[in-house]
Short mmCIF file of C-alpha atoms in Angstrom, two decimals:
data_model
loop_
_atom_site.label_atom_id
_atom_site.label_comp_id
_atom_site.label_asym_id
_atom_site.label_seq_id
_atom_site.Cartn_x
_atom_site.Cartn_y
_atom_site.Cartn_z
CA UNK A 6 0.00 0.00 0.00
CA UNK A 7 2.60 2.33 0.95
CA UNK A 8 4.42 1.85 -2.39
CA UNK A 9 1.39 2.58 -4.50
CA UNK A 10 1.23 5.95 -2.73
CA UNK A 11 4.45 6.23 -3.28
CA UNK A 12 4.49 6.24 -6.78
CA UNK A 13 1.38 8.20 -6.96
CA UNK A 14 3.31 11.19 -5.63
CA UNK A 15 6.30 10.82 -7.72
CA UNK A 16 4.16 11.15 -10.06
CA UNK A 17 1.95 14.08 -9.21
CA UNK A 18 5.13 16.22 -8.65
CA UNK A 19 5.41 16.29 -12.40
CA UNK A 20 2.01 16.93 -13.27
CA UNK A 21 1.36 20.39 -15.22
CA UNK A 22 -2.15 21.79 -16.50
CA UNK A 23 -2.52 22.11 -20.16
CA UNK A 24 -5.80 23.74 -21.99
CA UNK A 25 -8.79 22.19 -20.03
CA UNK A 26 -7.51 19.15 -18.43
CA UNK A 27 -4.88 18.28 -15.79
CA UNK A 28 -2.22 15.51 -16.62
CA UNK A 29 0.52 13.32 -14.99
CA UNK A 30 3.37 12.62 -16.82
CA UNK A 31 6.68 10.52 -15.75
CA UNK A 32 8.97 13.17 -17.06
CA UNK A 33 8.77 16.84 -17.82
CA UNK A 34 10.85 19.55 -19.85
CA UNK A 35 14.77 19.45 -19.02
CA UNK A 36 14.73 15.63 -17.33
CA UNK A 37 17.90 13.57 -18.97
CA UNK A 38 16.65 10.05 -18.53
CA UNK A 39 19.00 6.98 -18.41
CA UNK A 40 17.56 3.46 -19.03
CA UNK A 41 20.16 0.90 -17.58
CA UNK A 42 20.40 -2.37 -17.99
CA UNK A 43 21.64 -5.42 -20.05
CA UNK A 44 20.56 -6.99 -23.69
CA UNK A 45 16.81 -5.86 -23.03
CA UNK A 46 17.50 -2.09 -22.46
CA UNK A 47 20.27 -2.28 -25.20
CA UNK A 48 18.17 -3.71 -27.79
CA UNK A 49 15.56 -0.55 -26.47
CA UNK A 50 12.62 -1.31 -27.80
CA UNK A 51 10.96 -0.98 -24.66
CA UNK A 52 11.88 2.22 -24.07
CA UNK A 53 11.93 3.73 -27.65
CA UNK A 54 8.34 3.17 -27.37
CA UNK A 55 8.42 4.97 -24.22
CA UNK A 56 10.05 7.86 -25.88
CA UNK A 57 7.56 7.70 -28.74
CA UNK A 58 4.75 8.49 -26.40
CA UNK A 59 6.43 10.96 -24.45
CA UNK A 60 7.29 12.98 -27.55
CA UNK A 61 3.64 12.51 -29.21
CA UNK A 62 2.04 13.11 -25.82
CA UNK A 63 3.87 16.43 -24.85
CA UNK A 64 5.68 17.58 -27.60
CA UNK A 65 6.04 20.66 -25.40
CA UNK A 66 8.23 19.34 -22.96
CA UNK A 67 11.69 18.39 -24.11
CA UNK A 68 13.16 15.18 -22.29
CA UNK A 69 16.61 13.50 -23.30
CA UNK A 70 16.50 9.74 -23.01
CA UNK A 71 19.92 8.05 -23.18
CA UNK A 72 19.91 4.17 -23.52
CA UNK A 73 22.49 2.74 -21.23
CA UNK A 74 21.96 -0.56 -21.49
CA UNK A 75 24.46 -3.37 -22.42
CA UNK A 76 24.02 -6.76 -23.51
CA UNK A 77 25.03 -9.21 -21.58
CA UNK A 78 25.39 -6.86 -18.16
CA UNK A 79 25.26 -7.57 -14.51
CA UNK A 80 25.44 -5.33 -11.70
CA UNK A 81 28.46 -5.58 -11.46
CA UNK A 82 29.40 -4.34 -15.06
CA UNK A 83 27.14 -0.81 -14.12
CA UNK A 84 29.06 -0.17 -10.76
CA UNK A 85 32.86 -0.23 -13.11
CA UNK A 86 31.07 1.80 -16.27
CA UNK A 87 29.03 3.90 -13.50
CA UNK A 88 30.81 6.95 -14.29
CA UNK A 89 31.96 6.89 -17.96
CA UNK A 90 28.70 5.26 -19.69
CA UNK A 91 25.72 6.53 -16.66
CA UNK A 92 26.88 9.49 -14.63
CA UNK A 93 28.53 11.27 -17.69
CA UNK A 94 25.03 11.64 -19.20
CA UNK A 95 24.10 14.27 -16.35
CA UNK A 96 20.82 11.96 -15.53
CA UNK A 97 18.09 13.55 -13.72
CA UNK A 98 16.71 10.25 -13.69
CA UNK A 99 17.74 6.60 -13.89
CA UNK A 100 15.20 3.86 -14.83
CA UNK A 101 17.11 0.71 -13.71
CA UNK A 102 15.90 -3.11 -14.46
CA UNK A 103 18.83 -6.00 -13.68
CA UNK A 104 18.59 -9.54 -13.17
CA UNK A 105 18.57 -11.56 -16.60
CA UNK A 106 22.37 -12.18 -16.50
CA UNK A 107 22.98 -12.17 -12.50
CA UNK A 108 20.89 -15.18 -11.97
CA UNK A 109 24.07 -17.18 -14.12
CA UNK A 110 21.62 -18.76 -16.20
CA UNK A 111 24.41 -21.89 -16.63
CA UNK A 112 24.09 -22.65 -13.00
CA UNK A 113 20.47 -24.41 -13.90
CA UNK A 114 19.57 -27.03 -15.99
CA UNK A 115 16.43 -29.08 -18.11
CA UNK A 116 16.76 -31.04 -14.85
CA UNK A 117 16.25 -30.00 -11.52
CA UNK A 118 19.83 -30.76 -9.23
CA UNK A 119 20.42 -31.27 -5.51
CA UNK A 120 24.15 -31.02 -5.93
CA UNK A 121 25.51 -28.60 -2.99
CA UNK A 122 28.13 -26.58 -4.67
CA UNK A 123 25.61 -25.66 -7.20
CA UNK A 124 22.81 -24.71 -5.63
CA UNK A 125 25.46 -22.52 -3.22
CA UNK A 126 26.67 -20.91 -6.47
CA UNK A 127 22.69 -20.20 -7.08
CA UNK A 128 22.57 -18.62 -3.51
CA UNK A 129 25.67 -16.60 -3.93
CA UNK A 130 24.45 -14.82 -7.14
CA UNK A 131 21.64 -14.11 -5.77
CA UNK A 132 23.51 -12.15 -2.66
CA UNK A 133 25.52 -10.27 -4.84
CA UNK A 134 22.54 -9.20 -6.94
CA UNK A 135 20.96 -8.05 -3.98
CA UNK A 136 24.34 -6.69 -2.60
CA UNK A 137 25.29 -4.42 -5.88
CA UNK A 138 21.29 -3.35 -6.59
CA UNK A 139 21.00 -1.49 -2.71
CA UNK A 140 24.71 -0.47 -3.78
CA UNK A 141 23.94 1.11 -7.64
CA UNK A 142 20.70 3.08 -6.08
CA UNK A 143 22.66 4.62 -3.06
CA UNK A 144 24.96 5.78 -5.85
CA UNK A 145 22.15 7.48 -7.47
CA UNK A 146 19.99 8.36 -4.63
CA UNK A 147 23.37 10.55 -3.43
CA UNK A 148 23.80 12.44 -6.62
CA UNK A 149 20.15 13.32 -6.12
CA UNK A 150 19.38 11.44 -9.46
CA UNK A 151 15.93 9.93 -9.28
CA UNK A 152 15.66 6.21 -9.32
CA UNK A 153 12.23 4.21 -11.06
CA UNK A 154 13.03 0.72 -10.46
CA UNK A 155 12.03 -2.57 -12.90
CA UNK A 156 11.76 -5.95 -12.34
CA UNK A 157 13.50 -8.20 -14.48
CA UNK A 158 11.44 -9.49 -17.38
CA UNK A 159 10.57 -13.66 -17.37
CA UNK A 160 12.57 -16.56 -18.32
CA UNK A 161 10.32 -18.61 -20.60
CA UNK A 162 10.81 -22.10 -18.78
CA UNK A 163 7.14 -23.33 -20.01
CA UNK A 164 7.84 -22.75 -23.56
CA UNK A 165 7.04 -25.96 -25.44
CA UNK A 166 10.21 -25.86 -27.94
CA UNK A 167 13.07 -28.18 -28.23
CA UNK A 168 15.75 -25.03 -27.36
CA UNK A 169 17.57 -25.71 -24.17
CA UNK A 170 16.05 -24.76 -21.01
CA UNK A 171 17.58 -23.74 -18.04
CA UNK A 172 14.50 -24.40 -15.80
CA UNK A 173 14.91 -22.57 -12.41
CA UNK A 174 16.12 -19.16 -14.06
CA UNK A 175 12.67 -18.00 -14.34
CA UNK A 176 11.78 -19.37 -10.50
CA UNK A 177 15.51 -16.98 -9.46
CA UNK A 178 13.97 -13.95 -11.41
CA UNK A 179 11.18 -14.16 -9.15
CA UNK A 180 13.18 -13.71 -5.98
CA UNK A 181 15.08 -11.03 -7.92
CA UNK A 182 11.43 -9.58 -8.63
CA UNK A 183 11.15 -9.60 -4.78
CA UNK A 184 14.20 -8.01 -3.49
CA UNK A 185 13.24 -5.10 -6.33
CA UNK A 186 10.06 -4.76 -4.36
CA UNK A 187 11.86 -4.81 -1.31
CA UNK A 188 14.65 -2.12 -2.44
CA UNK A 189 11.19 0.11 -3.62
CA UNK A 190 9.82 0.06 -0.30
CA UNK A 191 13.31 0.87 1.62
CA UNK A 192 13.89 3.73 -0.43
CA UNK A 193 10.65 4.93 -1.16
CA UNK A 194 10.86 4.68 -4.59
CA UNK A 195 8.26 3.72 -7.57
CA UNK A 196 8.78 0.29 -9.62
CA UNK A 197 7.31 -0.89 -12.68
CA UNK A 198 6.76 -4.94 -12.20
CA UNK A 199 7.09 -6.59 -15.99
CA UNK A 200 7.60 -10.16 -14.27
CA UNK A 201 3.85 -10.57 -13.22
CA UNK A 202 2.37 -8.82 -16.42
CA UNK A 203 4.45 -10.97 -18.63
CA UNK A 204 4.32 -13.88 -17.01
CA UNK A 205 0.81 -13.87 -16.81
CA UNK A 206 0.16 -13.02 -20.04
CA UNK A 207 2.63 -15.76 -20.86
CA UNK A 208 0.86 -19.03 -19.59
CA UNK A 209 -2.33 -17.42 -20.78
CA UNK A 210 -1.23 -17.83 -24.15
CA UNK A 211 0.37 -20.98 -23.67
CA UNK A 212 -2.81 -22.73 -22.47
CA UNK A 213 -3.86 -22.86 -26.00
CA UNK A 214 -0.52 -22.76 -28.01
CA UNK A 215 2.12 -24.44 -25.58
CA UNK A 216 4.83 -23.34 -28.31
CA UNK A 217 4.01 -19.63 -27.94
CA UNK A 218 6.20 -16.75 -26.00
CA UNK A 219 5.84 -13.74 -25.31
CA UNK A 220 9.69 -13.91 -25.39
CA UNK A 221 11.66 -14.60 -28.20
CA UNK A 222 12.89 -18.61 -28.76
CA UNK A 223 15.89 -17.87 -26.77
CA UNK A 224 13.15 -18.27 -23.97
CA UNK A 225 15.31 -14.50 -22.73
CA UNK A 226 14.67 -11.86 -24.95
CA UNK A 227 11.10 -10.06 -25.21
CA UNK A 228 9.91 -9.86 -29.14
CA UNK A 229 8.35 -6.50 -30.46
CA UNK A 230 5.16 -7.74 -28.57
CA UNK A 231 6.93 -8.38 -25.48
CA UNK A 232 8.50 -4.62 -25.54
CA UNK A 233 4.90 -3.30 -26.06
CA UNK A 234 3.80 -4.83 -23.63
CA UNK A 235 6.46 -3.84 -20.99
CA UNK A 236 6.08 0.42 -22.40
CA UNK A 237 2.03 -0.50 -21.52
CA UNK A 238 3.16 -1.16 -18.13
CA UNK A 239 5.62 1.17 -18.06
CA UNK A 240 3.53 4.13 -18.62
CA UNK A 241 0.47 2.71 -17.03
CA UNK A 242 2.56 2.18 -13.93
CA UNK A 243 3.93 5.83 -13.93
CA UNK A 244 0.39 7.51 -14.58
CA UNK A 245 0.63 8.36 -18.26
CA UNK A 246 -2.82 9.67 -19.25
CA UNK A 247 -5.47 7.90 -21.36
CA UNK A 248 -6.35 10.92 -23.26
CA UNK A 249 -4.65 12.24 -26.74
CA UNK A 250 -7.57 14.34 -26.48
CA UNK A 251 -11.64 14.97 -26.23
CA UNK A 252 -14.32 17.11 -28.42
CA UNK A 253 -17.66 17.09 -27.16
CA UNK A 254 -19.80 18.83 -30.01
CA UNK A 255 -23.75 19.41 -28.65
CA UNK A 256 -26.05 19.59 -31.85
CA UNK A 257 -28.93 20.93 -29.95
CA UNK A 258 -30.56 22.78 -29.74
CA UNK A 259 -28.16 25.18 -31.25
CA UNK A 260 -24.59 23.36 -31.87
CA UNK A 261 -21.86 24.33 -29.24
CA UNK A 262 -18.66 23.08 -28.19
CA UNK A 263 -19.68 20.97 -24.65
CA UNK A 264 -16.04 20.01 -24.24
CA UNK A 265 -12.55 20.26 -25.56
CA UNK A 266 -9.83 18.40 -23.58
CA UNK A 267 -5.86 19.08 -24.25
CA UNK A 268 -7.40 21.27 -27.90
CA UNK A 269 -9.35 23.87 -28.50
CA UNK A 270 -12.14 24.26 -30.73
CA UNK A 271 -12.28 27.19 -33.38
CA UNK A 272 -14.41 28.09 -36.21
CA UNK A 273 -17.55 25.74 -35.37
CA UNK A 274 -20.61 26.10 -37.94
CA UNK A 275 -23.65 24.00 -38.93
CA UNK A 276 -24.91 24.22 -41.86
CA UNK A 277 -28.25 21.82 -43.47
CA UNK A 278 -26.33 18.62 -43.91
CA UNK A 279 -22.70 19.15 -42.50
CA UNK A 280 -20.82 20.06 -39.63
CA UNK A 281 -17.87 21.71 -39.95
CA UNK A 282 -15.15 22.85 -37.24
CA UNK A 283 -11.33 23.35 -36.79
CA UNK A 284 -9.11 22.52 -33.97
CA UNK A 285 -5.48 22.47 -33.07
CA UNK A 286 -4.62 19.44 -30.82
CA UNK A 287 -1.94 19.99 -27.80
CA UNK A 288 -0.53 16.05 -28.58
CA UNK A 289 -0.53 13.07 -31.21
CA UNK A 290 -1.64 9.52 -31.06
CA UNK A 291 0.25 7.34 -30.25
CA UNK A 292 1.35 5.25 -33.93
CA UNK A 293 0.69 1.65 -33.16
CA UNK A 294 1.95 -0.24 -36.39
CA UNK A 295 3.39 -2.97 -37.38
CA UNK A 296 4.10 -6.48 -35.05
CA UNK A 297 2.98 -3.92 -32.18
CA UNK A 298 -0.84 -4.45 -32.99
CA UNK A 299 -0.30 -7.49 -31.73
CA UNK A 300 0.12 -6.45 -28.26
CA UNK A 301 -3.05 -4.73 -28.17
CA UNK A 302 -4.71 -8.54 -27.93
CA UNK A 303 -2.44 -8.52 -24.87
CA UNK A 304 -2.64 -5.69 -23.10
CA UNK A 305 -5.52 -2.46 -23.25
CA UNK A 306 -3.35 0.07 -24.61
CA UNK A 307 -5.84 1.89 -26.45
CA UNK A 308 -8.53 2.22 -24.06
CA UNK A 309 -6.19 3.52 -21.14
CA UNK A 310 -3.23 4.94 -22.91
CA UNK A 311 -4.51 6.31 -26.46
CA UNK A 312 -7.80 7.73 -26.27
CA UNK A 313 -8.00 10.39 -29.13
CA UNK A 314 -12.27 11.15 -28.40
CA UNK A 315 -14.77 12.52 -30.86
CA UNK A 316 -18.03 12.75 -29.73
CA UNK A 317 -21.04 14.51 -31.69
CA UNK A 318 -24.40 14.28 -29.42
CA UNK A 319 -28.15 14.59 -30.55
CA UNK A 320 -27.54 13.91 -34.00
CA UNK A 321 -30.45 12.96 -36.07
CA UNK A 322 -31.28 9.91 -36.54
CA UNK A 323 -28.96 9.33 -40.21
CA UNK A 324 -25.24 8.81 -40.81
CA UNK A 325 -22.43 10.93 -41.22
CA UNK A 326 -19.05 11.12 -43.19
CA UNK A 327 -16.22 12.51 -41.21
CA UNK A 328 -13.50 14.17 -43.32
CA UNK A 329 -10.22 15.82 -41.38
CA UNK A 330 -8.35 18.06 -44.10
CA UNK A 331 -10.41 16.84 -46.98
CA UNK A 332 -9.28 13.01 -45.86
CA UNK A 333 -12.32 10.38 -45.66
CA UNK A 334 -12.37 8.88 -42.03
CA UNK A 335 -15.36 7.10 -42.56
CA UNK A 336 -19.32 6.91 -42.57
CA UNK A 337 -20.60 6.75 -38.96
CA UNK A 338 -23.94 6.19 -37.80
CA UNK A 339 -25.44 9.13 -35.35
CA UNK A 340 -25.79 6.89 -32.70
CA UNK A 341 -21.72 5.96 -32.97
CA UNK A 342 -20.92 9.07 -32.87
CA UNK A 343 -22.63 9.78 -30.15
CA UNK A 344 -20.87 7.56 -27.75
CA UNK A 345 -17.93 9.10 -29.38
CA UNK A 346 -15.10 7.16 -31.66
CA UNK A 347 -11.63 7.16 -30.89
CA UNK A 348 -9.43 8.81 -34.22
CA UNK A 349 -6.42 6.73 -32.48
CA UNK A 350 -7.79 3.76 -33.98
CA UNK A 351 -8.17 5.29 -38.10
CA UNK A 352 -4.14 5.00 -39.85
CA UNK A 353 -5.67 7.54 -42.44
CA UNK A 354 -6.39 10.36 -39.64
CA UNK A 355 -3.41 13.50 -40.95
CA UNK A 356 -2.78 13.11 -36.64
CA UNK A 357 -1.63 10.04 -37.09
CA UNK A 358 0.23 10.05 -40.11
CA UNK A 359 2.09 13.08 -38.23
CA UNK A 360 2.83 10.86 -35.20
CA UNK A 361 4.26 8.47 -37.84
CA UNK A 362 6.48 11.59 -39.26
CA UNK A 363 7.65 11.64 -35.80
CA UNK A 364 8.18 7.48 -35.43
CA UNK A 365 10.16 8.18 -38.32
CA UNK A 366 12.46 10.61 -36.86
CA UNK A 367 13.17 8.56 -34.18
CA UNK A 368 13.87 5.94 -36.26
CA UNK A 369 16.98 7.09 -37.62
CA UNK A 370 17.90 8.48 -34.20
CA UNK A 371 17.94 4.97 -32.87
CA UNK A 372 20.39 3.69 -35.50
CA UNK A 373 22.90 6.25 -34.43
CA UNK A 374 21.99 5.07 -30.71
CA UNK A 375 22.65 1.58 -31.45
CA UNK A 376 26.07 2.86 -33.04
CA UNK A 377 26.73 4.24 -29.48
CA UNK A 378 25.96 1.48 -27.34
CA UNK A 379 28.07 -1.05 -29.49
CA UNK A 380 30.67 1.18 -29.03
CA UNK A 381 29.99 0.93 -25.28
CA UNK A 382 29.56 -3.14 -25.45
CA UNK A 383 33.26 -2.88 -26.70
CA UNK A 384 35.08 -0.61 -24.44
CA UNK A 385 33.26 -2.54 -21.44
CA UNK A 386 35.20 -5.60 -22.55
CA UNK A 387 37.72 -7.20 -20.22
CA UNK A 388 39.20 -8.16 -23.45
CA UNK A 389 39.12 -4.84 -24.78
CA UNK A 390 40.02 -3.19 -21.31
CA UNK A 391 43.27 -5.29 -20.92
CA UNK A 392 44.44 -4.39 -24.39
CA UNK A 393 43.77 -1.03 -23.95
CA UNK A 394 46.09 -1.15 -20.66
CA UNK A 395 48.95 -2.50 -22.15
CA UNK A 396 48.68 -0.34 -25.43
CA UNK A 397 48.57 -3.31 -27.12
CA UNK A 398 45.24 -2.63 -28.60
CA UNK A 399 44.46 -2.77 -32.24
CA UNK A 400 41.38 -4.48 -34.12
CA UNK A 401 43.64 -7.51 -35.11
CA UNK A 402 44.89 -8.19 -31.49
CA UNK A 403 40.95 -7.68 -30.11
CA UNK A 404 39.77 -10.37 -32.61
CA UNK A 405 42.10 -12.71 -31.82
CA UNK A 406 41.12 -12.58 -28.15
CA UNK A 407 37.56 -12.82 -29.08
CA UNK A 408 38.47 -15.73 -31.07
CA UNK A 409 40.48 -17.47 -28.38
CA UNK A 410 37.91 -16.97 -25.75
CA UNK A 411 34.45 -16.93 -27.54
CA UNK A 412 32.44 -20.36 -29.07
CA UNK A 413 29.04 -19.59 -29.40
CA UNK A 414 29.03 -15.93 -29.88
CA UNK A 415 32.26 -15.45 -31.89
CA UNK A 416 30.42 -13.61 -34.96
CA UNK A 417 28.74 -11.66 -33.07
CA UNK A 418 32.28 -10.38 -31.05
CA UNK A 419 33.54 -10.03 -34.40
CA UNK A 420 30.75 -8.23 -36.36
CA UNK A 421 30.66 -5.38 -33.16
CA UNK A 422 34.69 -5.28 -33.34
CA UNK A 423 34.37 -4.58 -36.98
CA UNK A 424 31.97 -1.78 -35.99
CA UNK A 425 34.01 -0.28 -33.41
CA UNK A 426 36.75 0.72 -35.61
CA UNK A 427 34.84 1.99 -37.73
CA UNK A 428 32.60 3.96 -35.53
CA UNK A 429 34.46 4.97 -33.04
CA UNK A 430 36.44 8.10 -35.03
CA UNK A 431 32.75 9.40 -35.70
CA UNK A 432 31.60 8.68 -32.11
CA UNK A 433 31.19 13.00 -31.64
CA UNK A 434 29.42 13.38 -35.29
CA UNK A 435 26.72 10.83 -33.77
CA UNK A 436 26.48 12.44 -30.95
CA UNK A 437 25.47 15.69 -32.74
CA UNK A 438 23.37 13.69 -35.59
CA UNK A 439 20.92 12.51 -32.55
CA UNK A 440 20.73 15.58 -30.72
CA UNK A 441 19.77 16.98 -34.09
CA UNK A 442 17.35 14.17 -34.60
CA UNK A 443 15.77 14.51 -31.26
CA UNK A 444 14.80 18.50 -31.84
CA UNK A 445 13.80 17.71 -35.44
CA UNK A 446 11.22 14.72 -33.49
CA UNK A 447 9.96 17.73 -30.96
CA UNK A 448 9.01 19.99 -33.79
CA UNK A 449 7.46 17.19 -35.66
CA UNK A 450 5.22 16.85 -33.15
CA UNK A 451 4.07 20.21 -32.43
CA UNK A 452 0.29 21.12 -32.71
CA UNK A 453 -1.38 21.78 -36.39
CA UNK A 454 -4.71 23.12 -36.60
CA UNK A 455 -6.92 20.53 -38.47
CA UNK A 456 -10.15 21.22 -40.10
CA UNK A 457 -13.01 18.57 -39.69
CA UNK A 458 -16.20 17.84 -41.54
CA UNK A 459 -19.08 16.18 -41.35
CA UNK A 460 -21.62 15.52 -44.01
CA UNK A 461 -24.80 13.95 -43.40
CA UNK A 462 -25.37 10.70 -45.95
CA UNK A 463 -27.96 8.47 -47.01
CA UNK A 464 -25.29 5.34 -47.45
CA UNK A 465 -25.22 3.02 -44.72
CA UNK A 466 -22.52 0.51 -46.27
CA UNK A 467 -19.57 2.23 -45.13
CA UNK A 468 -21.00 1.84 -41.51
CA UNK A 469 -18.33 1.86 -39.11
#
């Protein structure tokens, strides 16, 4: 109880008013946010749709998010790049989720064991887990950063699939799951839990297809749904709102504007047969596309996150076609439009397809992110650190250490090796390039005045 208060105030202390309405938002204008954590954070997806929303929800307030996440981290690994790859970013905030790697997946097995240097070995990671977690948020907590904790995501140990399992690991994240709870409540500090959402959701769908995941068939690493459904429960979590925004038009008995939430209604007219009115939005839909629709047969991101309302009351008893800059919505029946529609849902709206402008953006951003971060897989190294120590460092000598000391993920070493040196000369030019990006993204997304109309029509067929 105390720790949903908690987070309710966290999040109230960054609520601001805009037009009609009173929101709560995670971050506000001049927060530099770092996500750390291992292969999850690194890959981002998670949080790029974080971003996405932040930037199409409140274009007016300018947050830097920095992805510090590494593949393959532990707790460890963020208390020695602490300073370099975190504290350099000047974070107002730090949204930290570990766990994935400390467990030492290797120490379980398809079978369960009762061999007593193993299951010590379990115990021990475990402790330091615990140990280095209290120890990386005192860090933060006395730079006056603030700290939003995650649990770890699952381990897919039901998965019906013929790829190895190391039974247990998911059984270990839930005690790391714990101790995050624990840490939450100590320090009074807000936590997003993606272990019980996603492992929920997970042996729901695996009581009618045993061979599905909502992590990928590595049985570790979240899919596109998986990350969609972990930004739902970020922002859920943190008290993002549910509206884009709301018109209320009255038709009767002489049209008026009942209610405008986060827009503002200009230039409102009825005419015989059409309605016709203009308004400038203060935020964008959020752009669900692709293998992300998907996660909306998970999780209710559209009714609580991405609520873009149109409502026209007391029409007469006949249909309607809604047109927003000349673009055909659709044909609506009276009584439809009456309970309202949400424009979230319609690809064609010019909202959305701005909100896509502004996906787009991004896009290209996070290539030049994921530039950065290999760079920071490298130079995090013990391979690469020893070399560097003994100036003996060169991208012949760092290959063949990778090669000496790597099986399984030998191409991979290589193909990020290859990248370094090639990167690494332009590391400042990135820099720059997605700083650029980021302020091209923010004025994407500022408000446009739109005009909409609606035409009264005999045709039901187009009935939405």
């Amino acid at each position: 109880m105390m720790k949903k208060v908690l987070v309710i105030l966290f999040v109230l202390i960054h609520a601001f008013c805009s037009s009609q309405n009173s929101k709560i938002i995670p971050f506000s204008s001049g927060d530099r946010v770092c996500f750390v954590g291992n292969s999850i954070t690194h890959d981002g997806w998670f949080f790029h749709n974080i971003w996405l929303y932040h930037i199409t929800r409140f274009p007016d307030q300018q947050v830097t998010f920095f992805n510090c996440g590494i593949a393959g981290d532990v707790t460890s690994g963020v208390l020695q790049r602490m300073d370099k790859d975190i504290l350099a970013n000047n974070p107002t905030h730090v949204v930290l989720m570990l766990g994935m790697n400390d467990v030492e997946r290797s120490l379980y097995g398809p079978n369960q064991t009762s061999n007593i240097d193993t299951l010590k070995k379990r115990d021990e990671a475990l402790l330091t887990y615990q140990q280095n977690m209290e120890l990386i948020v005192k860090t933060f907590l006395a730079k006056d950063i603030r700290v939003i904790l995650e649990k770890p995501t699952i381990y897919d140990q039901t998965l019906v699939s013929e790829r190895y399992n190391n039974f247990g690991v998911n059984d270990a994240l839930k005690t790391c799951a714990a101790f995050v709870d624990g840490l939450a409540d100590k320090f009074e500090l807000p936590v997003v839990d993606y272990w019980t959402i996603m492992n929920r959701l997970n042996r729901e769908m695996q009581k009618d297809v045993p061979e599905a995941s909502i992590t990928g068939p590595d049985r570790v690493h979240p899919g596109n749904t998986g990350h969609f459904v972990m930004s739902y429960q970020f922002l859920k979590t943190l008290g993002a709102p549910q509206l884009v925004s709301e018109i209320v038009i009255d038709k009767t008995p002489e049209i008026s504007a009942e209610k405008c939430i986060n827009c503002r209604i200009t230039s409102l007219r009825n005419e015989v047969k059409t309605i016709a009115f203009s308004v400038p939005e203060n935020a964008l839909p959020f752009p669900v596309s692709g293998s992300q629709k998907e996660g909306l047969e998970l999780v209710p991101f559209m009714q609580e996150l991405n609520q873009e309302i149109l409502r026209i009351k007391d029409l007469k008893n006949t249909h309607y076609s809604l047109y927003i800059d000349s673009v055909f919505i659709g044909s609506f029946a009276s009584e439809v439009l009456h309970k309202g529609i949400n424009l979230a849902d319609y690809a064609q709206t010019p909202q959305f397809r701005q909100a896509l402008e502004v996906r787009k953006v991004l896009e290209e951003l996070w290539v030049n992110e994921a530039k950065l971060r290999d760079l920071k897989l490298i130079e995090a190294n013990r391979y690469f650190q020893e070399l560097q120590e003994s100036n003996k460092l060169s991208k012949h000598t760092l290959d063949s250490m990778f090669t000496a000391n790597y099986t399984g993920s030998l191409n991979y070493r290589l193909s990020k090796s290859e990248a370094y040196f090639t990167n690494k000369p332009l590391e400042n030019d990135i820099k720059m390039n997605m700083i650029s990006l980021q302020e091209e993204a923010f004025r994407k997304a500022q408000p446009i005045e739109h005009r909409y109309l609606l035409r009264q029509v005999n045709n039901k067929e187009d009935d939405y």
